[in-house]
Short mmCIF file of C-alpha atoms in Angstrom, two decimals:
data_model
loop_
_atom_site.label_atom_id
_atom_site.label_comp_id
_atom_site.label_asym_id
_atom_site.label_seq_id
_atom_site.Cartn_x
_atom_site.Cartn_y
_atom_site.Cartn_z
CA MET E 1 -137.09 8.84 -47.56
CA SER E 2 -136.72 12.70 -46.48
CA GLU E 3 -135.11 15.24 -48.71
CA PRO E 4 -131.47 15.78 -49.16
CA VAL E 5 -130.79 19.16 -47.03
CA LEU E 6 -128.24 21.63 -47.80
CA SER E 7 -125.33 21.91 -45.25
CA PRO E 8 -124.76 25.42 -43.58
CA PRO E 9 -122.24 27.47 -45.16
CA THR E 10 -118.98 27.53 -43.72
CA ALA E 11 -118.29 31.46 -43.93
CA SER E 12 -121.05 34.28 -45.52
CA GLY E 13 -120.85 37.71 -45.50
CA TYR E 14 -121.12 41.18 -47.58
CA ALA E 15 -119.31 42.49 -50.34
CA PRO E 16 -119.70 46.32 -50.78
CA VAL E 17 -119.51 46.51 -54.62
CA ASN E 18 -120.80 49.60 -57.16
CA GLY E 19 -123.13 50.56 -54.11
CA VAL E 20 -124.66 47.17 -53.26
CA GLU E 21 -124.09 45.27 -50.36
CA MET E 22 -123.88 41.82 -51.78
CA TYR E 23 -124.50 38.82 -49.89
CA TRP E 24 -122.55 35.73 -50.38
CA GLU E 25 -121.69 32.23 -48.72
CA SER E 26 -118.99 29.87 -49.06
CA ARG E 27 -118.71 25.99 -49.03
CA GLY E 28 -115.53 23.74 -49.35
CA SER E 29 -112.32 24.79 -50.51
CA GLY E 30 -109.48 24.75 -52.69
CA GLY E 31 -109.23 24.48 -56.79
CA THR E 32 -110.51 27.33 -58.48
CA PRO E 33 -113.33 29.50 -56.83
CA LEU E 34 -116.67 28.81 -58.37
CA ILE E 35 -119.18 31.68 -58.19
CA VAL E 36 -122.79 30.66 -58.11
CA THR E 37 -125.82 33.05 -59.28
CA HIS E 38 -129.68 32.05 -58.66
CA GLY E 39 -132.23 32.76 -61.25
CA GLY E 40 -134.97 35.44 -61.14
CA TYR E 41 -136.52 35.78 -57.57
CA GLY E 42 -134.20 33.17 -56.39
CA VAL E 43 -131.95 33.02 -53.49
CA THR E 44 -128.75 30.77 -52.63
CA SER E 45 -130.96 27.84 -51.08
CA MET E 46 -132.71 27.65 -54.68
CA PHE E 47 -129.52 25.02 -55.57
CA GLY E 48 -130.19 22.56 -52.58
CA PRO E 49 -127.66 20.08 -52.06
CA LEU E 50 -126.14 20.78 -55.73
CA LEU E 51 -124.04 23.40 -54.01
CA ASP E 52 -122.49 20.50 -51.51
CA GLU E 53 -122.17 18.38 -54.95
CA LEU E 54 -120.17 21.30 -56.57
CA ALA E 55 -118.13 22.18 -53.31
CA ARG E 56 -116.90 18.54 -52.54
CA GLU E 57 -113.45 19.44 -54.31
CA ARG E 58 -113.39 23.28 -54.77
CA GLN E 59 -114.59 26.61 -52.84
CA VAL E 60 -118.04 27.32 -53.99
CA ILE E 61 -119.34 30.67 -53.28
CA ALA E 62 -123.23 31.31 -53.91
CA ILE E 63 -124.21 34.97 -54.15
CA GLU E 64 -127.78 36.89 -54.19
CA LEU E 65 -127.91 39.84 -56.58
CA GLN E 66 -129.26 43.00 -55.90
CA GLY E 67 -132.64 42.87 -54.41
CA HIS E 68 -132.47 39.34 -54.10
CA GLY E 69 -132.53 37.46 -50.59
CA HIS E 70 -130.51 38.84 -48.29
CA THR E 71 -129.26 41.80 -50.40
CA ARG E 72 -130.99 44.94 -50.30
CA ASP E 73 -131.99 46.68 -53.30
CA ILE E 74 -130.83 50.03 -54.18
CA ASP E 75 -132.00 53.09 -56.11
CA ARG E 76 -130.78 51.73 -59.56
CA PRO E 77 -132.32 49.78 -62.29
CA PHE E 78 -131.70 46.09 -63.08
CA ARG E 79 -129.43 45.48 -65.80
CA PHE E 80 -127.51 42.42 -66.73
CA GLY E 81 -124.28 44.82 -67.50
CA SER E 82 -124.61 45.78 -64.02
CA PHE E 83 -125.17 42.53 -62.49
CA GLY E 84 -121.66 41.65 -64.14
CA GLU E 85 -120.04 44.41 -62.58
CA ASP E 86 -121.01 43.49 -59.46
CA ILE E 87 -119.99 40.04 -59.84
CA ALA E 88 -116.66 41.20 -60.88
CA GLY E 89 -116.81 43.63 -58.00
CA LEU E 90 -117.28 40.83 -55.44
CA VAL E 91 -114.44 38.70 -57.04
CA THR E 92 -112.00 41.71 -56.50
CA HIS E 93 -113.53 42.45 -53.16
CA LEU E 94 -112.78 38.73 -52.05
CA GLY E 95 -109.46 38.58 -53.46
CA LEU E 96 -110.25 35.28 -55.48
CA GLY E 97 -108.23 35.94 -58.41
CA GLN E 98 -109.37 34.05 -61.79
CA ILE E 99 -112.71 32.00 -60.85
CA ASP E 100 -115.31 29.85 -62.69
CA LEU E 101 -118.94 31.05 -62.96
CA PHE E 102 -122.07 28.92 -62.98
CA GLY E 103 -124.96 30.78 -63.57
CA TYR E 104 -128.85 29.66 -63.97
CA SER E 105 -131.58 31.89 -66.08
CA LEU E 106 -131.26 35.34 -64.78
CA GLY E 107 -127.80 34.44 -63.09
CA GLY E 108 -126.58 33.07 -66.35
CA GLY E 109 -127.44 36.47 -68.28
CA ALA E 110 -125.48 38.03 -65.30
CA SER E 111 -122.66 35.65 -65.40
CA LEU E 112 -122.36 35.90 -69.28
CA ARG E 113 -122.16 39.60 -68.95
CA ALA E 114 -119.31 39.32 -66.19
CA THR E 115 -117.30 37.08 -68.83
CA ILE E 116 -117.62 39.55 -71.68
CA GLN E 117 -117.20 42.75 -69.74
CA HIS E 118 -114.21 40.69 -67.58
CA PRO E 119 -112.76 38.06 -69.53
CA GLU E 120 -109.68 38.19 -67.62
CA LEU E 121 -111.54 36.98 -64.08
CA VAL E 122 -113.07 34.10 -65.63
CA ARG E 123 -111.47 30.72 -66.28
CA ARG E 124 -114.30 28.38 -67.41
CA LEU E 125 -118.11 29.41 -68.00
CA VAL E 126 -121.16 27.28 -67.11
CA LEU E 127 -124.68 28.52 -68.46
CA LEU E 128 -127.80 26.91 -67.36
CA SER E 129 -130.94 27.57 -69.41
CA ALA E 130 -129.96 31.07 -70.50
CA PRO E 131 -129.97 32.66 -73.75
CA CYS E 132 -127.59 35.07 -75.25
CA ARG E 133 -130.62 36.94 -77.22
CA ARG E 134 -133.78 38.17 -75.98
CA ASP E 135 -135.67 36.58 -78.75
CA GLY E 136 -133.92 33.13 -77.97
CA TRP E 137 -136.87 32.59 -75.51
CA PHE E 138 -140.08 31.35 -76.86
CA PRO E 139 -142.51 34.01 -77.97
CA ASP E 140 -145.53 32.78 -75.15
CA VAL E 141 -142.61 33.39 -72.50
CA LEU E 142 -141.77 36.78 -73.63
CA THR E 143 -145.35 37.12 -73.42
CA ALA E 144 -145.87 35.56 -69.65
CA MET E 145 -142.43 37.48 -69.08
CA LYS E 146 -145.11 40.59 -68.96
CA ASN E 147 -146.67 39.43 -65.76
CA ASN E 148 -143.55 40.15 -63.88
CA ASN E 149 -144.96 43.10 -62.00
CA ARG E 150 -146.60 44.21 -58.48
CA ALA E 151 -150.07 43.74 -60.02
CA ASN E 152 -149.81 40.03 -59.83
CA PHE E 153 -148.04 40.10 -56.32
CA ASP E 154 -150.82 38.60 -54.52
CA GLN E 155 -150.80 35.23 -56.81
CA PHE E 156 -147.08 35.26 -56.64
CA ARG E 157 -147.23 35.53 -53.02
CA GLN E 158 -148.27 31.48 -52.92
CA SER E 159 -145.29 30.33 -54.57
CA PRO E 160 -142.29 28.54 -52.73
CA MET E 161 -139.92 31.56 -54.43
CA TYR E 162 -141.73 34.20 -52.14
CA ALA E 163 -141.76 32.00 -49.14
CA ALA E 164 -137.72 31.86 -49.49
CA PHE E 165 -137.35 35.32 -50.12
CA ALA E 166 -139.45 36.16 -47.00
CA GLU E 167 -137.67 33.95 -44.87
CA ILE E 168 -134.52 35.92 -45.32
CA ALA E 169 -135.27 39.42 -47.12
CA PRO E 170 -134.13 42.48 -44.84
CA GLU E 171 -137.08 43.77 -45.89
CA VAL E 172 -139.95 41.33 -47.05
CA ASP E 173 -142.50 44.31 -48.07
CA ALA E 174 -139.87 45.08 -51.10
CA PHE E 175 -140.70 42.18 -53.12
CA PRO E 176 -143.64 44.03 -55.35
CA THR E 177 -140.34 46.30 -56.31
CA LEU E 178 -138.41 43.05 -57.43
CA MET E 179 -141.38 42.07 -59.30
CA ASP E 180 -141.31 45.27 -60.94
CA LYS E 181 -137.75 45.46 -61.80
CA THR E 182 -137.78 41.91 -62.64
CA GLY E 183 -140.33 42.67 -65.47
CA GLU E 184 -138.17 45.64 -66.60
CA LEU E 185 -135.05 44.00 -67.06
CA LEU E 186 -136.96 41.29 -68.91
CA ALA E 187 -138.67 43.59 -71.34
CA THR E 188 -135.38 45.29 -72.38
CA PRO E 189 -134.20 44.02 -75.60
CA TYR E 190 -130.69 42.67 -75.83
CA ASP E 191 -128.38 40.92 -78.08
CA TRP E 192 -124.80 39.67 -76.98
CA THR E 193 -123.84 37.95 -80.40
CA ASP E 194 -120.75 39.96 -80.56
CA GLY E 195 -119.57 39.51 -77.05
CA VAL E 196 -120.22 35.96 -77.35
CA THR E 197 -118.28 35.16 -80.22
CA ALA E 198 -115.06 36.72 -78.39
CA ILE E 199 -115.16 34.36 -75.42
CA THR E 200 -112.23 32.32 -75.07
CA ALA E 201 -112.97 31.02 -71.71
CA PRO E 202 -114.31 27.23 -72.45
CA THR E 203 -117.84 27.28 -71.89
CA GLN E 204 -120.48 24.72 -71.01
CA LEU E 205 -124.11 25.39 -72.13
CA ILE E 206 -126.62 23.45 -70.38
CA PHE E 207 -130.35 23.37 -71.23
CA ALA E 208 -133.69 21.35 -70.53
CA ASP E 209 -135.09 19.27 -73.53
CA ALA E 210 -138.34 21.43 -72.87
CA ASP E 211 -137.02 24.54 -71.75
CA SER E 212 -138.28 28.07 -72.56
CA ILE E 213 -135.51 28.51 -74.96
CA ALA E 214 -135.96 27.61 -78.63
CA THR E 215 -133.76 24.53 -79.61
CA THR E 216 -132.73 26.29 -82.56
CA HIS E 217 -131.35 29.08 -80.21
CA MET E 218 -129.21 26.57 -78.21
CA ALA E 219 -127.63 25.39 -81.37
CA GLU E 220 -127.07 28.85 -82.52
CA PHE E 221 -125.43 29.73 -79.26
CA PHE E 222 -123.26 26.75 -79.06
CA ASN E 223 -122.22 27.85 -82.97
CA LEU E 224 -121.33 31.19 -81.65
CA LEU E 225 -119.12 29.77 -79.08
CA GLY E 226 -117.40 27.72 -82.08
CA GLY E 227 -118.89 24.72 -80.99
CA GLY E 228 -120.49 22.28 -83.32
CA LEU E 229 -119.03 23.56 -86.35
CA ARG E 230 -117.39 20.31 -87.68
CA ASP E 231 -116.68 16.95 -86.84
CA GLY E 232 -115.12 15.95 -83.96
CA ASN E 233 -112.69 13.22 -85.45
CA PHE E 234 -112.68 9.69 -85.41
CA ASP E 235 -111.08 9.33 -82.25
CA GLY E 236 -113.57 11.53 -80.56
CA SER E 237 -111.60 14.45 -79.92
CA ALA E 238 -113.73 17.53 -79.71
CA PRO E 239 -112.71 20.31 -82.09
CA THR E 240 -113.50 22.90 -79.06
CA GLU E 241 -113.28 23.18 -75.51
CA MET E 242 -117.16 24.58 -75.79
CA ARG E 243 -119.58 21.95 -74.52
CA LEU E 244 -123.39 21.47 -74.95
CA ALA E 245 -125.72 19.45 -72.74
CA ILE E 246 -129.57 19.03 -73.08
CA LEU E 247 -130.94 17.33 -70.22
CA PRO E 248 -133.84 14.78 -71.29
CA ASN E 249 -137.71 15.22 -69.71
CA THR E 250 -136.73 18.70 -67.78
CA THR E 251 -137.99 22.12 -68.17
CA HIS E 252 -136.72 25.32 -67.60
CA HIS E 253 -138.38 25.51 -63.76
CA ASN E 254 -136.96 21.91 -62.86
CA VAL E 255 -133.63 21.40 -64.72
CA SER E 256 -131.64 23.00 -61.82
CA ALA E 257 -132.70 19.91 -59.67
CA ALA E 258 -131.90 17.51 -62.32
CA PRO E 259 -130.12 14.43 -60.82
CA ARG E 260 -127.09 14.50 -63.46
CA LEU E 261 -126.59 18.37 -63.56
CA GLY E 262 -123.89 18.09 -60.94
CA SER E 263 -121.70 15.60 -62.60
CA ILE E 264 -121.74 17.54 -65.70
CA ILE E 265 -120.67 20.54 -64.39
CA THR E 266 -118.09 19.31 -61.91
CA GLY E 267 -116.76 17.10 -64.78
CA PHE E 268 -116.62 20.41 -67.25
CA LEU E 269 -114.84 22.22 -64.38
CA ALA E 270 -112.22 19.49 -63.85
#
């Protein structure tokens, strides 16, 4: 049996935001637009047929952040706050009004910052395998993040992520710089506790049960949103609109392809 293939986008283009010509591609129509943001080194196609599943009953716009995929890099360091501003700028440029956000890993950090910085734009937020503090990652994962630099380019050149980048990037030789900037971003401390506690948009946190993020941090993140702080009542009514899902037998690296992921996201957004 052949692997499912992602359908071509119905529209695509570039949004001029904060000096970045951000690539976007759209599928589906109707409903509240959903902005989908890839993980580190990712491109829109990394989600595969999940984008089609999400677009069955709504417009889904997948984007590529600064220096990723079709989107050329500029002379600006990678910062989650800047990525959040870029997402907000794209929403304004496309005239989308209020939107939903779904971000994975690095894209989850960008989506979280967009929500904290521009709460008026976000109706609902879905974060996949993304912490709200840098120390939410396991210590050995933080150590491994130090390998994100051009010194390890020859090894990374063999990866599917590089192949996907090389197929579409306007400047294929920019990948070592992408590695350096990603490494600097991942080494920069952050703690968004105060911003998370101020979020009022219904938020769905999704993690793998063998994630790169500690389960204690998953619970703490959920608690900061106001979830999991008391019993949900005998009739099953939940005390908040915040949700937490942990997908079994998955890791940080394959959770975006988990079979149940699409139904969890679409059920929450509905």
